[in-house]
PDB file of C-alpha atoms in Angstrom:
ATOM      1  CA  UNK V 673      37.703 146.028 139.017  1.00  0.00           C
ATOM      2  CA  UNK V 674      36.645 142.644 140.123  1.00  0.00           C
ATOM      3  CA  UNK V 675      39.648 140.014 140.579  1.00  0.00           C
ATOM      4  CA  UNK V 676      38.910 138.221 137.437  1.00  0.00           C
ATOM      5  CA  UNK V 677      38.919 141.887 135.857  1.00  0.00           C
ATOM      6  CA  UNK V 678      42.468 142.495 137.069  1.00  0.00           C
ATOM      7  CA  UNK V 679      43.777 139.061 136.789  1.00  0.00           C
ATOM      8  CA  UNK V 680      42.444 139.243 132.620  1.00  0.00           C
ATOM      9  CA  UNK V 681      44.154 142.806 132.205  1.00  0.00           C
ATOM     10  CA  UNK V 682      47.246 141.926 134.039  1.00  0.00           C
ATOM     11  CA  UNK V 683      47.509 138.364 131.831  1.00  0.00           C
ATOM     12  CA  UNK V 684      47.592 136.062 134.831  1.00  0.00           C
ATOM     13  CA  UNK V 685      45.036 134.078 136.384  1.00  0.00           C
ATOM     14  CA  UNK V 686      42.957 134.956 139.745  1.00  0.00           C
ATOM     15  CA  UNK V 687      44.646 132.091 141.817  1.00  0.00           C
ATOM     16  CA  UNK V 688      47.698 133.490 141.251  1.00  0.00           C
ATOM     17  CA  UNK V 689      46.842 137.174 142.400  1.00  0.00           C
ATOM     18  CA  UNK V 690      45.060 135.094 145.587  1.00  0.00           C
ATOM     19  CA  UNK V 691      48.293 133.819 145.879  1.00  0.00           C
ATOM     20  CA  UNK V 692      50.300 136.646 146.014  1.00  0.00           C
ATOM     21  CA  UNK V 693      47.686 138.332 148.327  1.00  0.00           C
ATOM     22  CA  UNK V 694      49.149 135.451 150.527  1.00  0.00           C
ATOM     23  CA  UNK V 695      52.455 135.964 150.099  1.00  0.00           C
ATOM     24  CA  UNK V 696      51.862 139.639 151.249  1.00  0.00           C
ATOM     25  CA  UNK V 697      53.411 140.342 147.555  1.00  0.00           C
ATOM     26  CA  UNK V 698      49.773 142.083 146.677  1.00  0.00           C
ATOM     27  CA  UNK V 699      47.709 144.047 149.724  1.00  0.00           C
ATOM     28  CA  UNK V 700      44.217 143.255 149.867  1.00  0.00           C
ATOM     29  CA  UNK V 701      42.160 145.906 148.357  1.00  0.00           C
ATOM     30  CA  UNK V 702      38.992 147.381 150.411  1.00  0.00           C
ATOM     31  CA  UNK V 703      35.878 145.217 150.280  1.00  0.00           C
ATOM     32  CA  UNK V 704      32.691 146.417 148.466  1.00  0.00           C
ATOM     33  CA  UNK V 705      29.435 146.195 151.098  1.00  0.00           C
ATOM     34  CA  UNK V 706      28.850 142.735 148.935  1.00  0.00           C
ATOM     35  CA  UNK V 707      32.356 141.334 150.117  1.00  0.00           C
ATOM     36  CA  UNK V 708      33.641 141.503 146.615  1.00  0.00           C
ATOM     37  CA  UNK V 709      37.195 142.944 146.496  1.00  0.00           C
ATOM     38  CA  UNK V 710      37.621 145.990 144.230  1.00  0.00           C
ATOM     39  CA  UNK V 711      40.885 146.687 142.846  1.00  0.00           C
ATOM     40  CA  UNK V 712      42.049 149.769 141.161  1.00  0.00           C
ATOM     41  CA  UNK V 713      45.013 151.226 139.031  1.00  0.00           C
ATOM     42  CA  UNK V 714      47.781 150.946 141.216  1.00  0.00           C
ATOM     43  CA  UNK V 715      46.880 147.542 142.333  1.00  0.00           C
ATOM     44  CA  UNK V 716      46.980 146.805 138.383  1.00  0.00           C
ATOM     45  CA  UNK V 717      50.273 148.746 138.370  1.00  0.00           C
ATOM     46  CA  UNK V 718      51.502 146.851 141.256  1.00  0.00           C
ATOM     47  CA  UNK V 719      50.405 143.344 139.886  1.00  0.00           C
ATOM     48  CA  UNK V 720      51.869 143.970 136.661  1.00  0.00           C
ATOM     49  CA  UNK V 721      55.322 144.272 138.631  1.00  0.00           C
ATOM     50  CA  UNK V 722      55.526 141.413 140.245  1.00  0.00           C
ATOM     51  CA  UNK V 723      54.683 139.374 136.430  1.00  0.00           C
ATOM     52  CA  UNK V 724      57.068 141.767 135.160  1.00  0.00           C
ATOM     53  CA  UNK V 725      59.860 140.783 137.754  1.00  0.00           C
ATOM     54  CA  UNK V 726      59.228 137.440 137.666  1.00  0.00           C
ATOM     55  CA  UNK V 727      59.483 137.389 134.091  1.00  0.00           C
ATOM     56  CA  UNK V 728      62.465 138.381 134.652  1.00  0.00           C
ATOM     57  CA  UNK V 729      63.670 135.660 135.877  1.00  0.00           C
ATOM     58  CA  UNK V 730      63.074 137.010 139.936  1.00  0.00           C
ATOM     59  CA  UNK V 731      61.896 134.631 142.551  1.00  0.00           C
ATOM     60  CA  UNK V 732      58.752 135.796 144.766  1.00  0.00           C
ATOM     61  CA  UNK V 733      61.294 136.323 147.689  1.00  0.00           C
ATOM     62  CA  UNK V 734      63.032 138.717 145.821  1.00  0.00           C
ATOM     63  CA  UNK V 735      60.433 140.761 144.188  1.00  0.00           C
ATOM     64  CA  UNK V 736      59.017 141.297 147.684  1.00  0.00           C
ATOM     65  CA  UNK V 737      62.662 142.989 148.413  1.00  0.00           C
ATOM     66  CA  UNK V 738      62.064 144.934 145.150  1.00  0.00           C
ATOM     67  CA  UNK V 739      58.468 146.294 145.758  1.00  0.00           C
ATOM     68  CA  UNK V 740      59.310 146.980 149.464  1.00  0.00           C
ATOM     69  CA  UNK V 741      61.814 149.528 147.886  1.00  0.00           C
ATOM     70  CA  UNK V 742      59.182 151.278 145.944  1.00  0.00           C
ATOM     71  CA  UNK V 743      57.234 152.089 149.207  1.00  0.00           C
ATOM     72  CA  UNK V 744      56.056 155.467 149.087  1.00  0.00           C
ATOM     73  CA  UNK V 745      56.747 156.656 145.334  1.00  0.00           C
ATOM     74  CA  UNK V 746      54.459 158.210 143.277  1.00  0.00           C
ATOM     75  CA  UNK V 747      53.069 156.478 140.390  1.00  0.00           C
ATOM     76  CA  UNK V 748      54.522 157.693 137.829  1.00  0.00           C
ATOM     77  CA  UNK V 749      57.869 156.517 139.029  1.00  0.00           C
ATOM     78  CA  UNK V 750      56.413 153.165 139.122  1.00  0.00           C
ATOM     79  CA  UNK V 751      55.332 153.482 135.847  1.00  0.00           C
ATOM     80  CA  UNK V 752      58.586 155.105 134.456  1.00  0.00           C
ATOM     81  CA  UNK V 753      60.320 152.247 136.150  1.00  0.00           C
ATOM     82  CA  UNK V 754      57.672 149.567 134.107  1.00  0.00           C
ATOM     83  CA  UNK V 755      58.597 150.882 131.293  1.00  0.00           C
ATOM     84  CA  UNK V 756      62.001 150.515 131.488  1.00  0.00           C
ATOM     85  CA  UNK V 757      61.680 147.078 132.674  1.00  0.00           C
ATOM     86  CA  UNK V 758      59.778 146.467 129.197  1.00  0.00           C
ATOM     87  CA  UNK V 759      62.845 148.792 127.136  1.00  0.00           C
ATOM     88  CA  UNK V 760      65.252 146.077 128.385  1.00  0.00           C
ATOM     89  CA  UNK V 761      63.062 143.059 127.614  1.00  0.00           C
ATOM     90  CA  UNK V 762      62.540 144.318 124.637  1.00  0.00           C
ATOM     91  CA  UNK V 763      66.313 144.900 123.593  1.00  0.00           C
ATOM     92  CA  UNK V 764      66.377 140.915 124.868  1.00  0.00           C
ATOM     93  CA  UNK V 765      64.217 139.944 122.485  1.00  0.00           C
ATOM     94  CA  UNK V 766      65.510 141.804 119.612  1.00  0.00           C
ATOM     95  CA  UNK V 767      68.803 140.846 119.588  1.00  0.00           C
ATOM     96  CA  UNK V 768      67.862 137.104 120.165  1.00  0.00           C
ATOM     97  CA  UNK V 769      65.800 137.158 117.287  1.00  0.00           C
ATOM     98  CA  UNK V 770      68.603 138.966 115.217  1.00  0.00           C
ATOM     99  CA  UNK V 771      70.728 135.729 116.522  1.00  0.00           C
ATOM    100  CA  UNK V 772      68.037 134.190 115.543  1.00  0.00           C
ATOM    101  CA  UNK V 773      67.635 135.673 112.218  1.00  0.00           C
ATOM    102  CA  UNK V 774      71.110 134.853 111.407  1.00  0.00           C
ATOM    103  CA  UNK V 775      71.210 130.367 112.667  1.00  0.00           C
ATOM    104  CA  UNK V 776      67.819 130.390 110.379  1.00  0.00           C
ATOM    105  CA  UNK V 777      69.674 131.748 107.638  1.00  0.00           C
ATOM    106  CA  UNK V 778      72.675 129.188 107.745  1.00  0.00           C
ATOM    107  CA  UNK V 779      70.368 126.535 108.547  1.00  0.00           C
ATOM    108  CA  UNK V 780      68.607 126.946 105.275  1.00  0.00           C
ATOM    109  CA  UNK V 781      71.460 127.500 103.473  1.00  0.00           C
ATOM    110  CA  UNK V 782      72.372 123.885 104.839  1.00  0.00           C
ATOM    111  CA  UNK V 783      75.908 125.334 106.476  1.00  0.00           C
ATOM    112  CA  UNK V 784      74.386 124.991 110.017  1.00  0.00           C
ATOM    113  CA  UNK V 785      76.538 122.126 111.900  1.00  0.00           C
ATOM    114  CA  UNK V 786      75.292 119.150 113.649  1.00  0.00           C
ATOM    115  CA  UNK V 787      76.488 121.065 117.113  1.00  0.00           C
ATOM    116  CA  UNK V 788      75.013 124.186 116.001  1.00  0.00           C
ATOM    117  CA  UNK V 789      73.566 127.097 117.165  1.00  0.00           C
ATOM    118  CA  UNK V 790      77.333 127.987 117.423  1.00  0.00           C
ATOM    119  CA  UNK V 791      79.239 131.232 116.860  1.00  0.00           C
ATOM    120  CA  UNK V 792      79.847 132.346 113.275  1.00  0.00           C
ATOM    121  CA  UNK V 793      83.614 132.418 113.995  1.00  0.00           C
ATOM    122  CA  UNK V 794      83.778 128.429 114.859  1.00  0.00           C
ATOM    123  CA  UNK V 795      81.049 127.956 112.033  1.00  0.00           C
ATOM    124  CA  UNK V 796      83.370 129.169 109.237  1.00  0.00           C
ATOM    125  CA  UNK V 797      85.922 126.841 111.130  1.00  0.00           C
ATOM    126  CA  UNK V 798      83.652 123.879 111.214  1.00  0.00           C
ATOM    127  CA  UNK V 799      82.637 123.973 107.707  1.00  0.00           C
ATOM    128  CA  UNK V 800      86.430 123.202 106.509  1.00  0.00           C
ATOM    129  CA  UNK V 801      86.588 120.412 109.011  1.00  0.00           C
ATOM    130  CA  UNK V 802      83.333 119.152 108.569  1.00  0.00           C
ATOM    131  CA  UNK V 803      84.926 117.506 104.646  1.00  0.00           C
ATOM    132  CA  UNK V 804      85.814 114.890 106.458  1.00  0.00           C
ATOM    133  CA  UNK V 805      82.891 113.146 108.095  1.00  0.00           C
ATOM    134  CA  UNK V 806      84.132 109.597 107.931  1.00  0.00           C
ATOM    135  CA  UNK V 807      87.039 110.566 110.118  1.00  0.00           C
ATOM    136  CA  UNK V 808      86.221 109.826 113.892  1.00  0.00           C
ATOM    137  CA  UNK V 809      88.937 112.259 115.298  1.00  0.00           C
ATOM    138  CA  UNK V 810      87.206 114.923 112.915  1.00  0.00           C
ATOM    139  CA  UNK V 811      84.434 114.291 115.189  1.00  0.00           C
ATOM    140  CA  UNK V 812      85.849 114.083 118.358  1.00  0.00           C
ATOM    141  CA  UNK V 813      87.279 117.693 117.100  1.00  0.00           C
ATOM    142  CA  UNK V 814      84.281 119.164 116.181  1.00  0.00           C
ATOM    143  CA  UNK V 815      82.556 118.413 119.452  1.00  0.00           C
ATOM    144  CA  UNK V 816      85.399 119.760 121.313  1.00  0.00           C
ATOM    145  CA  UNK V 817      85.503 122.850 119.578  1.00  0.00           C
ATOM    146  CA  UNK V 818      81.854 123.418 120.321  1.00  0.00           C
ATOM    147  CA  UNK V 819      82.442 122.750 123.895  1.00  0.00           C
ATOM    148  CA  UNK V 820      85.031 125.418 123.827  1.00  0.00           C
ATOM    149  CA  UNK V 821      82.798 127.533 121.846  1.00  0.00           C
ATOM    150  CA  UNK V 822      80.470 127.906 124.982  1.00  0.00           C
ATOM    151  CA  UNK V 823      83.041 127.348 128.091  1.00  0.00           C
ATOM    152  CA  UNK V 824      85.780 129.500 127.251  1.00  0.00           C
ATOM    153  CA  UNK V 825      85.464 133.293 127.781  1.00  0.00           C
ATOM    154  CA  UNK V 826      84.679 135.593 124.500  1.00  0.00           C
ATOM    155  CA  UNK V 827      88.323 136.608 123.902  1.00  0.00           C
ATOM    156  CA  UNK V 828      90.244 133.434 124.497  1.00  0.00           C
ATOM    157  CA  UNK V 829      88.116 132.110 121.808  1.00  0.00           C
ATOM    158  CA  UNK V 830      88.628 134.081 119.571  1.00  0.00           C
ATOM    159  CA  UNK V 831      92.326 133.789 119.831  1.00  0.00           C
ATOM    160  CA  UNK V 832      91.681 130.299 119.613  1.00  0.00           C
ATOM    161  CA  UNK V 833      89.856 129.979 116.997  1.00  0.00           C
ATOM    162  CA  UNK V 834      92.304 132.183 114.888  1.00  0.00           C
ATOM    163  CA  UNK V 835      95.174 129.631 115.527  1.00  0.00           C
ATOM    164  CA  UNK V 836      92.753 126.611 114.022  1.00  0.00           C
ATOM    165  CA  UNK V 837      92.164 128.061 111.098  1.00  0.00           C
ATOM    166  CA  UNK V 838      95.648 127.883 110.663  1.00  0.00           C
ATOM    167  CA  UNK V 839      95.337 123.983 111.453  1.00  0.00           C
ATOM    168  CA  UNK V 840      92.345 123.370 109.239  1.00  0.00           C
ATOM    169  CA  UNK V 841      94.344 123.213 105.858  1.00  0.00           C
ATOM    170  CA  UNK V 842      96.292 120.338 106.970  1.00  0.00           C
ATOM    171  CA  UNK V 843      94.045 118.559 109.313  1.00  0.00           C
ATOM    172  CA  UNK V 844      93.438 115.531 106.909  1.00  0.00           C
ATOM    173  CA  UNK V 845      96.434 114.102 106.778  1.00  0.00           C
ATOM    174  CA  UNK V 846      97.040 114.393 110.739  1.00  0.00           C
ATOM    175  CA  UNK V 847      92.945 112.712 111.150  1.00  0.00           C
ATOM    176  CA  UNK V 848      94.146 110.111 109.585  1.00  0.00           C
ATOM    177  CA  UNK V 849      97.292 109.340 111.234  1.00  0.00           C
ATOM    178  CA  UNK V 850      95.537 109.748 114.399  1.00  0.00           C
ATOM    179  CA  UNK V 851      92.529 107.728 113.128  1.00  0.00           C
ATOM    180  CA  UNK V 852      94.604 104.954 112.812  1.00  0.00           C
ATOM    181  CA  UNK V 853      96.137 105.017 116.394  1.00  0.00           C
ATOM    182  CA  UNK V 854      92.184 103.856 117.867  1.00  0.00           C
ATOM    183  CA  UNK V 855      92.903 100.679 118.643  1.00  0.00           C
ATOM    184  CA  UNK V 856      97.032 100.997 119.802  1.00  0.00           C
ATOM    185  CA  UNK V 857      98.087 101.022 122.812  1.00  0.00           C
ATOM    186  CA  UNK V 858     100.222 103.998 124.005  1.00  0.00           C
ATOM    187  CA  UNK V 859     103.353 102.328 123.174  1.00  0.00           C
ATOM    188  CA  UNK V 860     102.654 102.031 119.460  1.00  0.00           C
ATOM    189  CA  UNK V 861     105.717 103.326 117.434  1.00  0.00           C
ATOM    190  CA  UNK V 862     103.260 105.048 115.072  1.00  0.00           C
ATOM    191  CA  UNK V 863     102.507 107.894 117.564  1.00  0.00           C
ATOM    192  CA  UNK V 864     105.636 109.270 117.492  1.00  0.00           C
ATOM    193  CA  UNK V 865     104.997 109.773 113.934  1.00  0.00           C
ATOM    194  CA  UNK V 866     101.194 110.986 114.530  1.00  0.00           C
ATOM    195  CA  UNK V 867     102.888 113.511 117.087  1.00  0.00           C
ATOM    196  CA  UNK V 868     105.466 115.444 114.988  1.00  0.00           C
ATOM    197  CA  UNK V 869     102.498 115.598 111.875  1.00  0.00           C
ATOM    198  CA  UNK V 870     100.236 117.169 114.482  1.00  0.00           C
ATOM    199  CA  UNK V 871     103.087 119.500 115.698  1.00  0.00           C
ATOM    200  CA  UNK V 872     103.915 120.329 112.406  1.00  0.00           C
ATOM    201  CA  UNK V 873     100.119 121.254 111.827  1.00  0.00           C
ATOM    202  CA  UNK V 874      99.944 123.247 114.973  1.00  0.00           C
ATOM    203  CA  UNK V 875     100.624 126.747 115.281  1.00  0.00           C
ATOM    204  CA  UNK V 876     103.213 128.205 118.308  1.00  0.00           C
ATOM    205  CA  UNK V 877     100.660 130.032 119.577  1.00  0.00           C
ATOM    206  CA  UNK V 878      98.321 126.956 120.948  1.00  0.00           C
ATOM    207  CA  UNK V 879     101.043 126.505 123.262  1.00  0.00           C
ATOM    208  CA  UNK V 880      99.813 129.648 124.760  1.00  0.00           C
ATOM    209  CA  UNK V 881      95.978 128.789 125.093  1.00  0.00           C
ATOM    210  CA  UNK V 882      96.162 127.726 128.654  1.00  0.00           C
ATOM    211  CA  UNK V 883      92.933 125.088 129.610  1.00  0.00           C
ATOM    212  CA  UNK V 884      92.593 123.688 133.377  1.00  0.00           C
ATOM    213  CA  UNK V 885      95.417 120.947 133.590  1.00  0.00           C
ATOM    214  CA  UNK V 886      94.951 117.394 133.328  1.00  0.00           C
ATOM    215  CA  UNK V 887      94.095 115.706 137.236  1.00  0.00           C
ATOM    216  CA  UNK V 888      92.005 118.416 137.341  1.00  0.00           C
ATOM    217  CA  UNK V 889      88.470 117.516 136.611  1.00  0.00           C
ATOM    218  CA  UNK V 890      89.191 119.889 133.806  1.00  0.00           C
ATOM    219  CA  UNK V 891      88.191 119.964 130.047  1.00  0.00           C
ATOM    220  CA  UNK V 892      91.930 118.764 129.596  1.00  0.00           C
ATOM    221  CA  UNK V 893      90.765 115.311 131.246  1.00  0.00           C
ATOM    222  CA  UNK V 894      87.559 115.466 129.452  1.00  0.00           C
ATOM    223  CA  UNK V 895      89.484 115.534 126.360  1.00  0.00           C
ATOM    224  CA  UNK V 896      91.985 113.058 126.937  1.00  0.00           C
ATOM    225  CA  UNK V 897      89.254 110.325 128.385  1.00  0.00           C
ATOM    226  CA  UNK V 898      87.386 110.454 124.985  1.00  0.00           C
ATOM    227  CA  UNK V 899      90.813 109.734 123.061  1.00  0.00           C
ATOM    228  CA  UNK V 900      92.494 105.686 122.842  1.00  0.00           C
ATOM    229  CA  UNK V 901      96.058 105.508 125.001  1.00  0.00           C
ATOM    230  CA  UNK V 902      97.965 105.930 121.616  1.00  0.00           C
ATOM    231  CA  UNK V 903      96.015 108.779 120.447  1.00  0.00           C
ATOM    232  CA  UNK V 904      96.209 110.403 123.804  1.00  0.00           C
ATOM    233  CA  UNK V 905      99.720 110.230 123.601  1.00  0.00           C
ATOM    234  CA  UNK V 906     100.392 111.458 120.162  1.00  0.00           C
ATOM    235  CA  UNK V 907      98.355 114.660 121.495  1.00  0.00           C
ATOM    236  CA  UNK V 908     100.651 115.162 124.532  1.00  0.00           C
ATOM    237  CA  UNK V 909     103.889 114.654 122.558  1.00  0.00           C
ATOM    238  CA  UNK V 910     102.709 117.063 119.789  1.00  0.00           C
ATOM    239  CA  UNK V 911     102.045 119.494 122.610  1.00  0.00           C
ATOM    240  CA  UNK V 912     105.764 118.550 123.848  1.00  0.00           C
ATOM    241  CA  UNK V 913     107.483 119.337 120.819  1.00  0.00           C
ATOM    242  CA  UNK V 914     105.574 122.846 120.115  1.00  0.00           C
ATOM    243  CA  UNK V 915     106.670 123.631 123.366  1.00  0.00           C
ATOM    244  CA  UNK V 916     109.924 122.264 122.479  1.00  0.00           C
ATOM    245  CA  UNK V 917     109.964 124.431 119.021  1.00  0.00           C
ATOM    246  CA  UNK V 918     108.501 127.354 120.494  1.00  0.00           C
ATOM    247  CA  UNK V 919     111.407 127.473 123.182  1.00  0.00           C
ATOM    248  CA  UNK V 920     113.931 126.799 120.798  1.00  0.00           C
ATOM    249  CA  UNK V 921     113.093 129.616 118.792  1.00  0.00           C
ATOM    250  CA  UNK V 922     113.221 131.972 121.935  1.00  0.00           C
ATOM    251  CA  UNK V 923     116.622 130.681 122.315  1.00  0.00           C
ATOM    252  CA  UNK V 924     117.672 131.891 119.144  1.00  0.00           C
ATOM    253  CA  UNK V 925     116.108 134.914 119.190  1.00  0.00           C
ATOM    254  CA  UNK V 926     117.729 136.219 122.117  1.00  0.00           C
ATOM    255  CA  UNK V 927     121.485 135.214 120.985  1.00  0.00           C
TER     256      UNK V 927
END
């Protein structure tokens, strides 16, 4: 095979087999008498390597540690070792397009969120809290959520999630309160009444979800910059007084 040959079997171009020939990523193949070079199949196995591992996502530094390992194997490991490459591409792609299969499904159904793709766990959640679109704190909730959707390890959320639902049914009421706290200042008497309807609201378990602490650099101080002083403080005194309930209870359990 000439280079163009290869290059068009392979599926990449001849510069970039003349540049890995540079690289030392591809060895130059013996000349013909007419100074063409003339490639054969394991220089198309070989080739097809190095697009498979960078495919992959593997820089040209590292494939070269990768091929030097497979120095002195027979083909058919090669190949075997191709094909398994492909198996777990393959699996990639079939259970992204199952993801897939599922976000186009709720998108035509009209249930996908404005912060979608997101799990279907916080997209069940979303859709009660998404009733109240004129409330800004709704908002500011959703988009938190969806943060924490991505950011927070696979079983936290979950956990998480479960104690919102639990929050959802009365979350009107306490948007609104808070709502009207956006243009107080932290001193307002109102947030002491915004804080006990969003303790009342929250489950004892949030007290448990632990997130980096404000000071920081955390999502805590991420949270708290996007909220007015009043309505940060409203939050932090609701947290207060679940902690405050959730000891008390402790108390009187162990007497």
């Amino acid at each position: 095979m000439r280079i163009g040959e290869i290059a068009a079997l392979v599926g990449v171009t001849p510069r970039a087999v003349r540049h890995y020939h540079h690289l030392g990523l591809l060895p130059e193949p013996e000349r013909l008498p007419n100074g063409y070079r003339e490639y054969g199949i394991r220089d198309a196995v070989l080739l097809a390597r190095v697009r498979r591992l960078t495919e992959l996502g593997l820089g040209l530094d590292e494939v070269r540690d990768v091929l030097a390992d497979d120095e002195g194997r027979e083909l058919v490991e090669v190949l075997e070792e191709l094909d398994a490459d492909l198996a777990r591409q393959e699996a990639v792609v079939r259970e992204r397009r199952a993801r897939l299969g599922g976000l186009l499904g709720e998108a035509r159904a009209g249930r996908l969120t404005a912060e979608g793709p997101v799990s279907p766990e916080l997209a069940a959640l979303l859709a009660g809290v998404g009733e109240l679109p004129d409330s800004p704190m709704a908002v500011k909730d959703r988009e938190i959520l969806a943060l924490l959707d991505t950011v927070v390890p696979a079983e936290e959320r979950a956990r998480l999630l479960g104690l919102m639902h639990e929050v959802a049914g009365s979350a009107g009421a306490v948007y609104g309160l808070l709502d009207a706290l956006a243009d107080a200042p932290a001193d307002d008497p109102r947030v002491e009444e915004a804080a006990r309807a969003l303790a009342g609201a929250l489950p004892d378990g949030i007290g448990g979800f632990e997130l980096p602490a404000e000071g920081s650099g955390g999502l805590a101080d991420v949270f708290f910059a996007d909220l007015a002083p009043a309505q940060a403080a409203a939050v932090r005194r609701a947290l207060a007084l679940v902690a405050e309930r959730v000891e008390g209870g402790e108390r009187r359990g162990g007497a």
